[in-house]
PDB file of C-alpha atoms in Angstrom:
ATOM      1  CA  UNK A   1     -10.765 233.140 108.424  1.00 50.00           C
ATOM      2  CA  UNK A   2     -13.716 233.814 110.731  1.00 52.00           C
ATOM      3  CA  UNK A   3     -14.726 230.095 111.055  1.00 53.00           C
ATOM      4  CA  UNK A   4     -11.167 229.284 111.979  1.00 50.00           C
ATOM      5  CA  UNK A   5     -11.084 231.959 114.707  1.00 49.00           C
ATOM      6  CA  UNK A   6     -14.454 230.783 115.967  1.00 52.00           C
ATOM      7  CA  UNK A   7     -13.132 227.199 116.270  1.00 49.00           C
ATOM      8  CA  UNK A   8     -10.086 228.374 118.234  1.00 58.00           C
ATOM      9  CA  UNK A   9     -12.373 230.333 120.589  1.00 54.00           C
ATOM     10  CA  UNK A  10     -14.584 227.286 121.271  1.00 49.00           C
ATOM     11  CA  UNK A  11     -11.620 225.004 121.904  1.00 52.00           C
ATOM     12  CA  UNK A  12     -10.060 227.524 124.291  1.00 59.00           C
ATOM     13  CA  UNK A  13     -13.329 227.826 126.191  1.00 51.00           C
ATOM     14  CA  UNK A  14     -13.633 224.039 126.570  1.00 47.00           C
ATOM     15  CA  UNK A  15     -10.017 223.844 127.792  1.00 50.00           C
ATOM     16  CA  UNK A  16     -10.639 226.521 130.447  1.00 49.00           C
ATOM     17  CA  UNK A  17     -13.806 224.760 131.689  1.00 49.00           C
ATOM     18  CA  UNK A  18     -12.021 221.393 132.015  1.00 53.00           C
ATOM     19  CA  UNK A  19      -9.117 223.030 133.796  1.00 46.00           C
ATOM     20  CA  UNK A  20     -11.486 224.588 136.306  1.00 50.00           C
ATOM     21  CA  UNK A  21     -13.262 221.269 137.015  1.00 47.00           C
ATOM     22  CA  UNK A  22     -10.041 219.284 137.441  1.00 48.00           C
ATOM     23  CA  UNK A  23      -9.746 218.020 141.088  1.00 46.00           C
ATOM     24  CA  UNK A  24      -7.129 219.707 143.160  1.00 46.00           C
ATOM     25  CA  UNK A  25      -4.271 217.598 144.479  1.00 45.00           C
ATOM     26  CA  UNK A  26      -4.907 216.258 147.980  1.00 38.00           C
ATOM     27  CA  UNK A  27      -2.197 215.882 150.546  1.00 41.00           C
ATOM     28  CA  UNK A  28      -1.374 212.263 151.344  1.00 43.00           C
ATOM     29  CA  UNK A  29      -2.856 211.003 154.619  1.00 35.00           C
ATOM     30  CA  UNK A  30      -0.096 209.795 156.842  1.00 43.00           C
ATOM     31  CA  UNK A  31      -0.776 206.316 158.217  1.00 39.00           C
ATOM     32  CA  UNK A  32       0.617 205.346 161.591  1.00 44.00           C
ATOM     33  CA  UNK A  33       2.630 202.215 161.051  1.00 45.00           C
ATOM     34  CA  UNK A  34       2.231 201.165 164.699  1.00 45.00           C
ATOM     35  CA  UNK A  35       0.600 197.725 165.162  1.00 48.00           C
ATOM     36  CA  UNK A  36      -2.974 197.707 166.434  1.00 49.00           C
ATOM     37  CA  UNK A  37      -3.168 195.916 169.752  1.00 53.00           C
ATOM     38  CA  UNK A  38      -5.321 192.768 169.469  1.00 56.00           C
ATOM     39  CA  UNK A  39      -8.600 192.759 171.370  1.00 61.00           C
ATOM     40  CA  UNK A  40      -8.952 190.060 174.006  1.00 72.00           C
ATOM     41  CA  UNK A  41     -12.287 188.332 174.381  1.00 81.00           C
ATOM     42  CA  UNK A  42     -13.511 186.172 177.223  1.00 88.00           C
ATOM     43  CA  UNK A  43     -14.451 182.705 175.999  1.00 90.00           C
ATOM     44  CA  UNK A  44     -17.292 180.738 177.547  1.00 94.00           C
ATOM     45  CA  UNK A  45     -15.932 177.200 177.852  1.00 95.00           C
ATOM     46  CA  UNK A  46     -18.635 174.738 176.795  1.00 97.00           C
ATOM     47  CA  UNK A  47     -16.551 171.520 176.715  1.00 97.00           C
ATOM     48  CA  UNK A  48     -13.618 170.227 178.780  1.00 97.00           C
ATOM     49  CA  UNK A  49     -11.255 167.256 178.856  1.00 97.00           C
ATOM     50  CA  UNK A  50      -7.942 166.630 180.640  1.00 96.00           C
ATOM     51  CA  UNK A  51      -5.162 164.419 179.295  1.00 94.00           C
ATOM     52  CA  UNK A  52      -1.424 164.125 179.969  1.00 91.00           C
ATOM     53  CA  UNK A  53      -1.098 167.407 181.824  1.00 93.00           C
ATOM     54  CA  UNK A  54      -3.058 169.405 179.281  1.00 95.00           C
ATOM     55  CA  UNK A  55      -6.564 170.852 179.366  1.00 96.00           C
ATOM     56  CA  UNK A  56      -8.553 170.599 176.127  1.00 97.00           C
ATOM     57  CA  UNK A  57     -11.292 173.223 175.912  1.00 97.00           C
ATOM     58  CA  UNK A  58     -14.075 173.991 173.449  1.00 96.00           C
ATOM     59  CA  UNK A  59     -15.956 177.286 173.471  1.00 95.00           C
ATOM     60  CA  UNK A  60     -19.204 178.855 172.309  1.00 94.00           C
ATOM     61  CA  UNK A  61     -17.630 180.018 169.036  1.00 94.00           C
ATOM     62  CA  UNK A  62     -16.436 176.580 167.946  1.00 95.00           C
ATOM     63  CA  UNK A  63     -12.763 177.031 168.837  1.00 96.00           C
ATOM     64  CA  UNK A  64     -10.756 174.238 170.397  1.00 96.00           C
ATOM     65  CA  UNK A  65      -7.840 175.312 172.582  1.00 96.00           C
ATOM     66  CA  UNK A  66      -5.212 173.305 174.442  1.00 96.00           C
ATOM     67  CA  UNK A  67      -3.878 174.758 177.708  1.00 96.00           C
ATOM     68  CA  UNK A  68      -0.911 173.463 179.671  1.00 95.00           C
ATOM     69  CA  UNK A  69      -1.422 172.706 183.352  1.00 93.00           C
ATOM     70  CA  UNK A  70      -1.159 174.150 185.872  1.00 90.00           C
ATOM     71  CA  UNK A  71      -0.277 177.583 184.422  1.00 91.00           C
ATOM     72  CA  UNK A  72      -2.873 177.681 181.621  1.00 92.00           C
ATOM     73  CA  UNK A  73      -0.336 178.563 178.890  1.00 93.00           C
ATOM     74  CA  UNK A  74      -1.924 178.368 175.423  1.00 94.00           C
ATOM     75  CA  UNK A  75      -0.406 175.416 173.533  1.00 94.00           C
ATOM     76  CA  UNK A  76      -2.701 175.158 170.490  1.00 95.00           C
ATOM     77  CA  UNK A  77      -5.752 176.942 169.098  1.00 95.00           C
ATOM     78  CA  UNK A  78      -7.908 176.078 166.071  1.00 96.00           C
ATOM     79  CA  UNK A  79     -11.465 176.294 164.730  1.00 95.00           C
ATOM     80  CA  UNK A  80     -13.084 172.894 165.191  1.00 95.00           C
ATOM     81  CA  UNK A  81     -16.751 173.619 164.356  1.00 95.00           C
ATOM     82  CA  UNK A  82     -18.830 176.523 163.047  1.00 92.00           C
ATOM     83  CA  UNK A  83     -20.930 176.553 166.237  1.00 92.00           C
ATOM     84  CA  UNK A  84     -20.501 175.892 169.972  1.00 94.00           C
ATOM     85  CA  UNK A  85     -18.797 172.674 171.064  1.00 95.00           C
ATOM     86  CA  UNK A  86     -20.848 170.250 173.152  1.00 94.00           C
ATOM     87  CA  UNK A  87     -18.151 167.732 174.076  1.00 95.00           C
ATOM     88  CA  UNK A  88     -14.439 167.083 173.860  1.00 96.00           C
ATOM     89  CA  UNK A  89     -13.111 163.626 174.774  1.00 95.00           C
ATOM     90  CA  UNK A  90     -10.386 161.124 173.930  1.00 93.00           C
ATOM     91  CA  UNK A  91     -10.751 157.684 172.394  1.00 89.00           C
ATOM     92  CA  UNK A  92      -7.398 155.914 172.515  1.00 86.00           C
ATOM     93  CA  UNK A  93      -4.983 158.501 171.095  1.00 88.00           C
ATOM     94  CA  UNK A  94      -7.611 160.444 169.139  1.00 92.00           C
ATOM     95  CA  UNK A  95      -9.337 163.636 170.187  1.00 95.00           C
ATOM     96  CA  UNK A  96     -13.069 163.800 169.407  1.00 95.00           C
ATOM     97  CA  UNK A  97     -15.125 166.996 169.337  1.00 96.00           C
ATOM     98  CA  UNK A  98     -18.895 167.406 169.010  1.00 95.00           C
ATOM     99  CA  UNK A  99     -20.460 170.563 167.620  1.00 93.00           C
ATOM    100  CA  UNK A 100     -23.934 171.680 168.580  1.00 88.00           C
ATOM    101  CA  UNK A 101     -25.076 171.704 164.961  1.00 88.00           C
ATOM    102  CA  UNK A 102     -24.576 167.975 164.409  1.00 90.00           C
ATOM    103  CA  UNK A 103     -20.936 167.890 163.310  1.00 92.00           C
ATOM    104  CA  UNK A 104     -18.357 165.498 164.748  1.00 94.00           C
ATOM    105  CA  UNK A 105     -14.616 165.685 164.168  1.00 94.00           C
ATOM    106  CA  UNK A 106     -11.701 163.405 165.041  1.00 94.00           C
ATOM    107  CA  UNK A 107      -8.271 164.978 165.533  1.00 95.00           C
ATOM    108  CA  UNK A 108      -4.736 164.184 166.446  1.00 92.00           C
ATOM    109  CA  UNK A 109      -3.896 165.906 169.745  1.00 87.00           C
ATOM    110  CA  UNK A 110      -1.917 168.559 167.828  1.00 86.00           C
ATOM    111  CA  UNK A 111      -4.996 169.674 165.881  1.00 91.00           C
ATOM    112  CA  UNK A 112      -4.485 167.738 162.650  1.00 94.00           C
ATOM    113  CA  UNK A 113      -7.898 166.724 161.313  1.00 95.00           C
ATOM    114  CA  UNK A 114      -8.404 162.987 160.779  1.00 93.00           C
ATOM    115  CA  UNK A 115     -12.062 162.765 159.858  1.00 91.00           C
ATOM    116  CA  UNK A 116     -15.264 164.814 159.976  1.00 92.00           C
ATOM    117  CA  UNK A 117     -18.814 163.480 160.102  1.00 90.00           C
ATOM    118  CA  UNK A 118     -22.249 165.066 160.415  1.00 89.00           C
ATOM    119  CA  UNK A 119     -25.762 164.105 161.514  1.00 89.00           C
ATOM    120  CA  UNK A 120     -27.741 166.512 159.371  1.00 84.00           C
ATOM    121  CA  UNK A 121     -30.631 168.395 160.954  1.00 84.00           C
ATOM    122  CA  UNK A 122     -29.988 167.446 164.578  1.00 88.00           C
ATOM    123  CA  UNK A 123     -28.315 168.801 167.688  1.00 91.00           C
ATOM    124  CA  UNK A 124     -25.997 166.299 169.330  1.00 93.00           C
ATOM    125  CA  UNK A 125     -25.993 165.517 173.052  1.00 95.00           C
ATOM    126  CA  UNK A 126     -23.522 162.636 173.347  1.00 95.00           C
ATOM    127  CA  UNK A 127     -21.369 160.240 171.327  1.00 95.00           C
ATOM    128  CA  UNK A 128     -19.219 157.144 171.815  1.00 94.00           C
ATOM    129  CA  UNK A 129     -16.560 155.660 169.550  1.00 92.00           C
ATOM    130  CA  UNK A 130     -16.867 152.008 168.555  1.00 90.00           C
ATOM    131  CA  UNK A 131     -15.063 149.635 166.181  1.00 77.00           C
ATOM    132  CA  UNK A 132     -13.783 150.803 162.785  1.00 71.00           C
ATOM    133  CA  UNK A 133     -13.771 154.422 164.025  1.00 78.00           C
ATOM    134  CA  UNK A 134     -17.556 154.560 163.696  1.00 90.00           C
ATOM    135  CA  UNK A 135     -19.635 156.434 166.247  1.00 92.00           C
ATOM    136  CA  UNK A 136     -22.978 156.057 167.912  1.00 95.00           C
ATOM    137  CA  UNK A 137     -24.571 159.410 168.675  1.00 95.00           C
ATOM    138  CA  UNK A 138     -27.430 160.684 170.828  1.00 96.00           C
ATOM    139  CA  UNK A 139     -29.378 163.642 169.477  1.00 95.00           C
ATOM    140  CA  UNK A 140     -32.528 165.675 169.824  1.00 94.00           C
ATOM    141  CA  UNK A 141     -35.854 164.261 168.596  1.00 94.00           C
ATOM    142  CA  UNK A 142     -34.996 161.035 170.396  1.00 96.00           C
ATOM    143  CA  UNK A 143     -32.398 159.921 167.846  1.00 96.00           C
ATOM    144  CA  UNK A 144     -29.910 157.099 168.380  1.00 97.00           C
ATOM    145  CA  UNK A 145     -27.739 156.487 165.319  1.00 96.00           C
ATOM    146  CA  UNK A 146     -24.546 154.818 164.178  1.00 95.00           C
ATOM    147  CA  UNK A 147     -22.612 156.937 161.706  1.00 91.00           C
ATOM    148  CA  UNK A 148     -19.316 156.480 159.887  1.00 84.00           C
ATOM    149  CA  UNK A 149     -17.938 154.292 157.115  1.00 80.00           C
ATOM    150  CA  UNK A 150     -19.115 150.945 158.489  1.00 80.00           C
ATOM    151  CA  UNK A 151     -22.590 149.546 158.978  1.00 85.00           C
ATOM    152  CA  UNK A 152     -24.996 152.421 159.622  1.00 91.00           C
ATOM    153  CA  UNK A 153     -28.307 152.426 161.420  1.00 94.00           C
ATOM    154  CA  UNK A 154     -30.620 155.051 162.854  1.00 94.00           C
ATOM    155  CA  UNK A 155     -33.761 155.187 165.003  1.00 95.00           C
ATOM    156  CA  UNK A 156     -35.752 158.409 165.279  1.00 94.00           C
ATOM    157  CA  UNK A 157     -37.964 159.459 168.182  1.00 95.00           C
ATOM    158  CA  UNK A 158     -37.382 156.403 170.339  1.00 97.00           C
ATOM    159  CA  UNK A 159     -36.567 158.493 173.435  1.00 97.00           C
ATOM    160  CA  UNK A 160     -39.197 161.170 172.787  1.00 96.00           C
ATOM    161  CA  UNK A 161     -37.951 164.747 172.590  1.00 95.00           C
ATOM    162  CA  UNK A 162     -34.264 163.930 173.051  1.00 96.00           C
ATOM    163  CA  UNK A 163     -31.709 161.226 173.710  1.00 97.00           C
ATOM    164  CA  UNK A 164     -29.353 162.581 176.364  1.00 97.00           C
ATOM    165  CA  UNK A 165     -26.713 159.971 177.145  1.00 97.00           C
ATOM    166  CA  UNK A 166     -24.898 156.897 175.867  1.00 98.00           C
ATOM    167  CA  UNK A 167     -22.614 154.338 177.491  1.00 97.00           C
ATOM    168  CA  UNK A 168     -20.672 151.562 175.786  1.00 96.00           C
ATOM    169  CA  UNK A 169     -20.537 148.129 177.400  1.00 96.00           C
ATOM    170  CA  UNK A 170     -17.133 146.907 178.630  1.00 94.00           C
ATOM    171  CA  UNK A 171     -16.898 144.415 175.740  1.00 93.00           C
ATOM    172  CA  UNK A 172     -17.910 147.028 173.149  1.00 92.00           C
ATOM    173  CA  UNK A 173     -20.744 144.890 171.793  1.00 94.00           C
ATOM    174  CA  UNK A 174     -23.690 146.812 173.253  1.00 96.00           C
ATOM    175  CA  UNK A 175     -24.654 150.348 174.166  1.00 97.00           C
ATOM    176  CA  UNK A 176     -27.138 151.870 176.616  1.00 98.00           C
ATOM    177  CA  UNK A 177     -29.131 155.003 175.817  1.00 98.00           C
ATOM    178  CA  UNK A 178     -31.308 157.233 178.022  1.00 98.00           C
ATOM    179  CA  UNK A 179     -33.587 160.165 177.258  1.00 98.00           C
ATOM    180  CA  UNK A 180     -36.663 162.249 177.952  1.00 97.00           C
ATOM    181  CA  UNK A 181     -39.012 159.242 178.109  1.00 97.00           C
ATOM    182  CA  UNK A 182     -37.247 157.990 181.254  1.00 98.00           C
ATOM    183  CA  UNK A 183     -36.356 154.694 179.581  1.00 98.00           C
ATOM    184  CA  UNK A 184     -33.044 152.859 179.479  1.00 98.00           C
ATOM    185  CA  UNK A 185     -32.415 150.858 176.310  1.00 98.00           C
ATOM    186  CA  UNK A 186     -29.641 148.416 175.481  1.00 98.00           C
ATOM    187  CA  UNK A 187     -28.734 148.173 171.795  1.00 97.00           C
ATOM    188  CA  UNK A 188     -26.608 145.940 169.643  1.00 96.00           C
ATOM    189  CA  UNK A 189     -23.857 148.162 168.258  1.00 95.00           C
ATOM    190  CA  UNK A 190     -23.678 146.186 164.995  1.00 91.00           C
ATOM    191  CA  UNK A 191     -27.283 146.057 163.846  1.00 91.00           C
ATOM    192  CA  UNK A 192     -28.985 148.646 166.036  1.00 95.00           C
ATOM    193  CA  UNK A 193     -31.542 146.225 167.509  1.00 96.00           C
ATOM    194  CA  UNK A 194     -32.944 146.988 170.965  1.00 97.00           C
ATOM    195  CA  UNK A 195     -31.878 144.046 173.112  1.00 96.00           C
ATOM    196  CA  UNK A 196     -33.559 145.150 176.338  1.00 97.00           C
ATOM    197  CA  UNK A 197     -35.512 148.176 177.642  1.00 97.00           C
ATOM    198  CA  UNK A 198     -37.134 149.245 180.914  1.00 97.00           C
ATOM    199  CA  UNK A 199     -38.471 152.269 182.768  1.00 97.00           C
ATOM    200  CA  UNK A 200     -35.465 153.697 184.592  1.00 98.00           C
ATOM    201  CA  UNK A 201     -36.795 156.962 186.068  1.00 98.00           C
ATOM    202  CA  UNK A 202     -39.930 158.952 186.781  1.00 96.00           C
ATOM    203  CA  UNK A 203     -39.183 161.894 184.531  1.00 95.00           C
ATOM    204  CA  UNK A 204     -36.177 162.296 182.270  1.00 98.00           C
ATOM    205  CA  UNK A 205     -33.221 159.927 182.360  1.00 98.00           C
ATOM    206  CA  UNK A 206     -30.274 162.302 181.951  1.00 98.00           C
ATOM    207  CA  UNK A 207     -27.083 160.289 182.427  1.00 97.00           C
ATOM    208  CA  UNK A 208     -25.677 156.787 182.116  1.00 98.00           C
ATOM    209  CA  UNK A 209     -22.404 155.039 183.030  1.00 97.00           C
ATOM    210  CA  UNK A 210     -21.553 151.452 182.079  1.00 96.00           C
ATOM    211  CA  UNK A 211     -18.247 149.848 182.930  1.00 89.00           C
ATOM    212  CA  UNK A 212     -16.875 146.774 184.683  1.00 87.00           C
ATOM    213  CA  UNK A 213     -18.236 148.062 187.977  1.00 84.00           C
ATOM    214  CA  UNK A 214     -21.820 148.221 186.734  1.00 88.00           C
ATOM    215  CA  UNK A 215     -24.542 149.994 184.774  1.00 97.00           C
ATOM    216  CA  UNK A 216     -25.835 153.202 186.369  1.00 98.00           C
ATOM    217  CA  UNK A 217     -28.461 155.732 185.296  1.00 98.00           C
ATOM    218  CA  UNK A 218     -29.368 159.167 186.637  1.00 98.00           C
ATOM    219  CA  UNK A 219     -32.720 160.919 186.345  1.00 98.00           C
ATOM    220  CA  UNK A 220     -34.454 164.198 187.081  1.00 97.00           C
ATOM    221  CA  UNK A 221     -36.255 162.331 189.867  1.00 97.00           C
ATOM    222  CA  UNK A 222     -32.939 162.810 191.755  1.00 97.00           C
ATOM    223  CA  UNK A 223     -32.157 159.094 191.956  1.00 98.00           C
ATOM    224  CA  UNK A 224     -28.952 157.339 190.911  1.00 98.00           C
ATOM    225  CA  UNK A 225     -29.735 153.685 190.144  1.00 98.00           C
ATOM    226  CA  UNK A 226     -27.588 150.624 189.550  1.00 97.00           C
ATOM    227  CA  UNK A 227     -29.049 147.990 187.203  1.00 97.00           C
ATOM    228  CA  UNK A 228     -28.342 144.444 186.164  1.00 96.00           C
ATOM    229  CA  UNK A 229     -27.817 144.875 182.400  1.00 95.00           C
ATOM    230  CA  UNK A 230     -28.743 141.242 181.722  1.00 93.00           C
ATOM    231  CA  UNK A 231     -32.224 141.552 183.196  1.00 93.00           C
ATOM    232  CA  UNK A 232     -32.951 145.256 183.707  1.00 94.00           C
ATOM    233  CA  UNK A 233     -33.477 144.530 187.404  1.00 95.00           C
ATOM    234  CA  UNK A 234     -32.728 147.289 189.891  1.00 96.00           C
ATOM    235  CA  UNK A 235     -29.864 146.446 192.259  1.00 96.00           C
ATOM    236  CA  UNK A 236     -29.372 149.679 194.182  1.00 95.00           C
ATOM    237  CA  UNK A 237     -30.720 153.228 194.224  1.00 95.00           C
ATOM    238  CA  UNK A 238     -29.380 156.352 195.904  1.00 97.00           C
ATOM    239  CA  UNK A 239     -31.313 159.587 196.389  1.00 97.00           C
ATOM    240  CA  UNK A 240     -29.316 162.691 195.498  1.00 96.00           C
ATOM    241  CA  UNK A 241     -29.989 166.026 197.209  1.00 93.00           C
ATOM    242  CA  UNK A 242     -29.872 168.273 194.152  1.00 94.00           C
ATOM    243  CA  UNK A 243     -32.583 169.800 191.982  1.00 95.00           C
ATOM    244  CA  UNK A 244     -33.321 167.923 188.750  1.00 95.00           C
ATOM    245  CA  UNK A 245     -29.924 166.275 188.151  1.00 96.00           C
ATOM    246  CA  UNK A 246     -28.912 166.740 184.533  1.00 94.00           C
ATOM    247  CA  UNK A 247     -25.347 165.459 184.368  1.00 96.00           C
ATOM    248  CA  UNK A 248     -23.450 162.410 185.611  1.00 97.00           C
ATOM    249  CA  UNK A 249     -19.638 162.425 185.497  1.00 96.00           C
ATOM    250  CA  UNK A 250     -17.661 159.426 186.724  1.00 96.00           C
ATOM    251  CA  UNK A 251     -14.296 157.733 186.919  1.00 95.00           C
ATOM    252  CA  UNK A 252     -13.065 154.639 188.767  1.00 93.00           C
ATOM    253  CA  UNK A 253     -13.188 156.406 192.152  1.00 96.00           C
ATOM    254  CA  UNK A 254     -16.052 158.900 192.087  1.00 97.00           C
ATOM    255  CA  UNK A 255     -19.513 159.761 190.845  1.00 97.00           C
ATOM    256  CA  UNK A 256     -20.225 163.454 190.358  1.00 98.00           C
ATOM    257  CA  UNK A 257     -23.910 164.397 190.104  1.00 98.00           C
ATOM    258  CA  UNK A 258     -24.739 167.910 188.878  1.00 98.00           C
ATOM    259  CA  UNK A 259     -28.126 169.540 189.367  1.00 97.00           C
ATOM    260  CA  UNK A 260     -29.917 172.201 187.341  1.00 95.00           C
ATOM    261  CA  UNK A 261     -29.408 174.490 190.360  1.00 94.00           C
ATOM    262  CA  UNK A 262     -25.595 174.161 189.931  1.00 96.00           C
ATOM    263  CA  UNK A 263     -25.258 172.171 193.124  1.00 97.00           C
ATOM    264  CA  UNK A 264     -22.795 169.273 192.940  1.00 98.00           C
ATOM    265  CA  UNK A 265     -22.777 166.051 194.944  1.00 98.00           C
ATOM    266  CA  UNK A 266     -19.660 163.851 194.926  1.00 98.00           C
ATOM    267  CA  UNK A 267     -20.062 160.177 195.871  1.00 97.00           C
ATOM    268  CA  UNK A 268     -17.547 157.440 196.561  1.00 96.00           C
ATOM    269  CA  UNK A 269     -17.770 154.936 193.735  1.00 94.00           C
ATOM    270  CA  UNK A 270     -17.332 151.896 196.011  1.00 92.00           C
ATOM    271  CA  UNK A 271     -20.082 152.469 198.592  1.00 94.00           C
ATOM    272  CA  UNK A 272     -21.972 155.318 196.846  1.00 96.00           C
ATOM    273  CA  UNK A 273     -21.816 157.456 199.995  1.00 96.00           C
ATOM    274  CA  UNK A 274     -21.610 161.237 199.719  1.00 97.00           C
ATOM    275  CA  UNK A 275     -18.087 162.611 200.143  1.00 96.00           C
ATOM    276  CA  UNK A 276     -18.705 166.313 199.623  1.00 96.00           C
ATOM    277  CA  UNK A 277     -21.151 168.808 198.160  1.00 96.00           C
ATOM    278  CA  UNK A 278     -20.531 172.082 196.335  1.00 97.00           C
ATOM    279  CA  UNK A 279     -23.020 174.915 196.028  1.00 96.00           C
ATOM    280  CA  UNK A 280     -22.139 176.910 192.929  1.00 96.00           C
ATOM    281  CA  UNK A 281     -25.580 178.430 192.395  1.00 94.00           C
ATOM    282  CA  UNK A 282     -23.956 181.878 192.374  1.00 94.00           C
ATOM    283  CA  UNK A 283     -21.240 180.755 189.938  1.00 95.00           C
ATOM    284  CA  UNK A 284     -23.147 178.975 187.163  1.00 95.00           C
ATOM    285  CA  UNK A 285     -21.040 176.746 184.924  1.00 96.00           C
ATOM    286  CA  UNK A 286     -21.640 175.127 181.556  1.00 96.00           C
ATOM    287  CA  UNK A 287     -19.029 172.362 181.316  1.00 97.00           C
ATOM    288  CA  UNK A 288     -17.415 169.779 183.587  1.00 97.00           C
ATOM    289  CA  UNK A 289     -14.857 166.987 183.446  1.00 97.00           C
ATOM    290  CA  UNK A 290     -13.373 164.701 186.099  1.00 97.00           C
ATOM    291  CA  UNK A 291      -9.711 163.709 186.158  1.00 95.00           C
ATOM    292  CA  UNK A 292      -8.350 161.719 189.090  1.00 95.00           C
ATOM    293  CA  UNK A 293      -9.654 163.587 192.179  1.00 96.00           C
ATOM    294  CA  UNK A 294     -10.083 166.944 190.436  1.00 97.00           C
ATOM    295  CA  UNK A 295     -13.306 168.275 188.957  1.00 97.00           C
ATOM    296  CA  UNK A 296     -12.759 170.944 186.288  1.00 97.00           C
ATOM    297  CA  UNK A 297     -15.550 173.435 185.606  1.00 97.00           C
ATOM    298  CA  UNK A 298     -15.977 176.000 182.823  1.00 96.00           C
ATOM    299  CA  UNK A 299     -18.044 178.967 183.979  1.00 95.00           C
ATOM    300  CA  UNK A 300     -20.797 180.761 182.097  1.00 91.00           C
ATOM    301  CA  UNK A 301     -19.104 184.156 182.405  1.00 90.00           C
ATOM    302  CA  UNK A 302     -15.682 182.781 181.497  1.00 92.00           C
ATOM    303  CA  UNK A 303     -12.886 181.188 183.475  1.00 94.00           C
ATOM    304  CA  UNK A 304     -12.019 177.625 184.498  1.00 96.00           C
ATOM    305  CA  UNK A 305     -11.493 176.234 187.997  1.00 96.00           C
ATOM    306  CA  UNK A 306     -10.463 172.893 189.457  1.00 97.00           C
ATOM    307  CA  UNK A 307     -11.946 171.458 192.634  1.00 97.00           C
ATOM    308  CA  UNK A 308     -10.601 168.705 194.858  1.00 97.00           C
ATOM    309  CA  UNK A 309     -13.634 166.427 195.194  1.00 97.00           C
ATOM    310  CA  UNK A 310     -12.282 164.825 198.381  1.00 96.00           C
ATOM    311  CA  UNK A 311     -12.553 168.060 200.384  1.00 95.00           C
ATOM    312  CA  UNK A 312     -14.464 170.521 198.183  1.00 95.00           C
ATOM    313  CA  UNK A 313     -11.620 173.041 197.995  1.00 96.00           C
ATOM    314  CA  UNK A 314     -11.012 175.149 194.909  1.00 96.00           C
ATOM    315  CA  UNK A 315      -7.556 174.798 193.392  1.00 94.00           C
ATOM    316  CA  UNK A 316      -6.276 176.127 190.069  1.00 91.00           C
ATOM    317  CA  UNK A 317      -8.192 179.009 188.503  1.00 93.00           C
ATOM    318  CA  UNK A 318      -7.512 179.944 184.883  1.00 94.00           C
ATOM    319  CA  UNK A 319      -8.807 182.988 182.990  1.00 91.00           C
ATOM    320  CA  UNK A 320     -10.229 182.348 179.520  1.00 91.00           C
ATOM    321  CA  UNK A 321      -9.210 185.571 177.789  1.00 88.00           C
ATOM    322  CA  UNK A 322      -7.721 184.906 174.388  1.00 86.00           C
TER     323      UNK A 322
END
């Protein structure tokens, strides 16, 4: 009888201890069902292109956004690259975007991805589309390369530290490249052979334009030069009053030369005379595109503005808070 009573005592003691250690019920925390207001961020626009009344923008986070003009209403928004965009441009009806980390993507204007390519281990500075949807790219370490599904070729280090710019010939058979060695080189797009080369600038050659009106290069020596592409002979040179020009933007009517000091010189394409100058040293920008007579700029601290290059007046200003 005693062992039985002892067992009951032990079991009762264990039950009381467990009951004491059992967690007490906690009142439910009431959650406010109200929606949290989204946080707006200011995007630094690193790439710009205008087409059919819409502004295509790429930012430092790799997003590609389409804004309607002139009100800046957001039409489309998607992630294009994992890093900052370097360029956005159109080839026929296709939208092309370049990411800083070496990736290149081709899109339909509505954001549907067509194809993605990559130049592994390099930062891209420029690209042009050629036949068969292949591309020729300019990259750091002096690289000029053809990438895609067709015939590929690649040359490393030919422009020294970096290849900055490319321009396709009007017939699409050749391409000109410029870079840190100050040289201009004409290549065969098919095989990648250098057809012709010459010293174009004292210092870096930073921009190149080649169309039916001529072959032009820009350098940090602040000279814009027209060349005969058949011989490499200099035809005309124009001194530009900006510090170390690093970007050349052009259309059929205008040249726009941009200096490292954020001063801008606009020249008439026909006679290469200066039309207007803009001093934006206090409003540094990181991207530019030219459409008709309007120069669009994306500013370092956010925001986009258009400028009438014929009179230097600022027009549309769009915030870049998304």
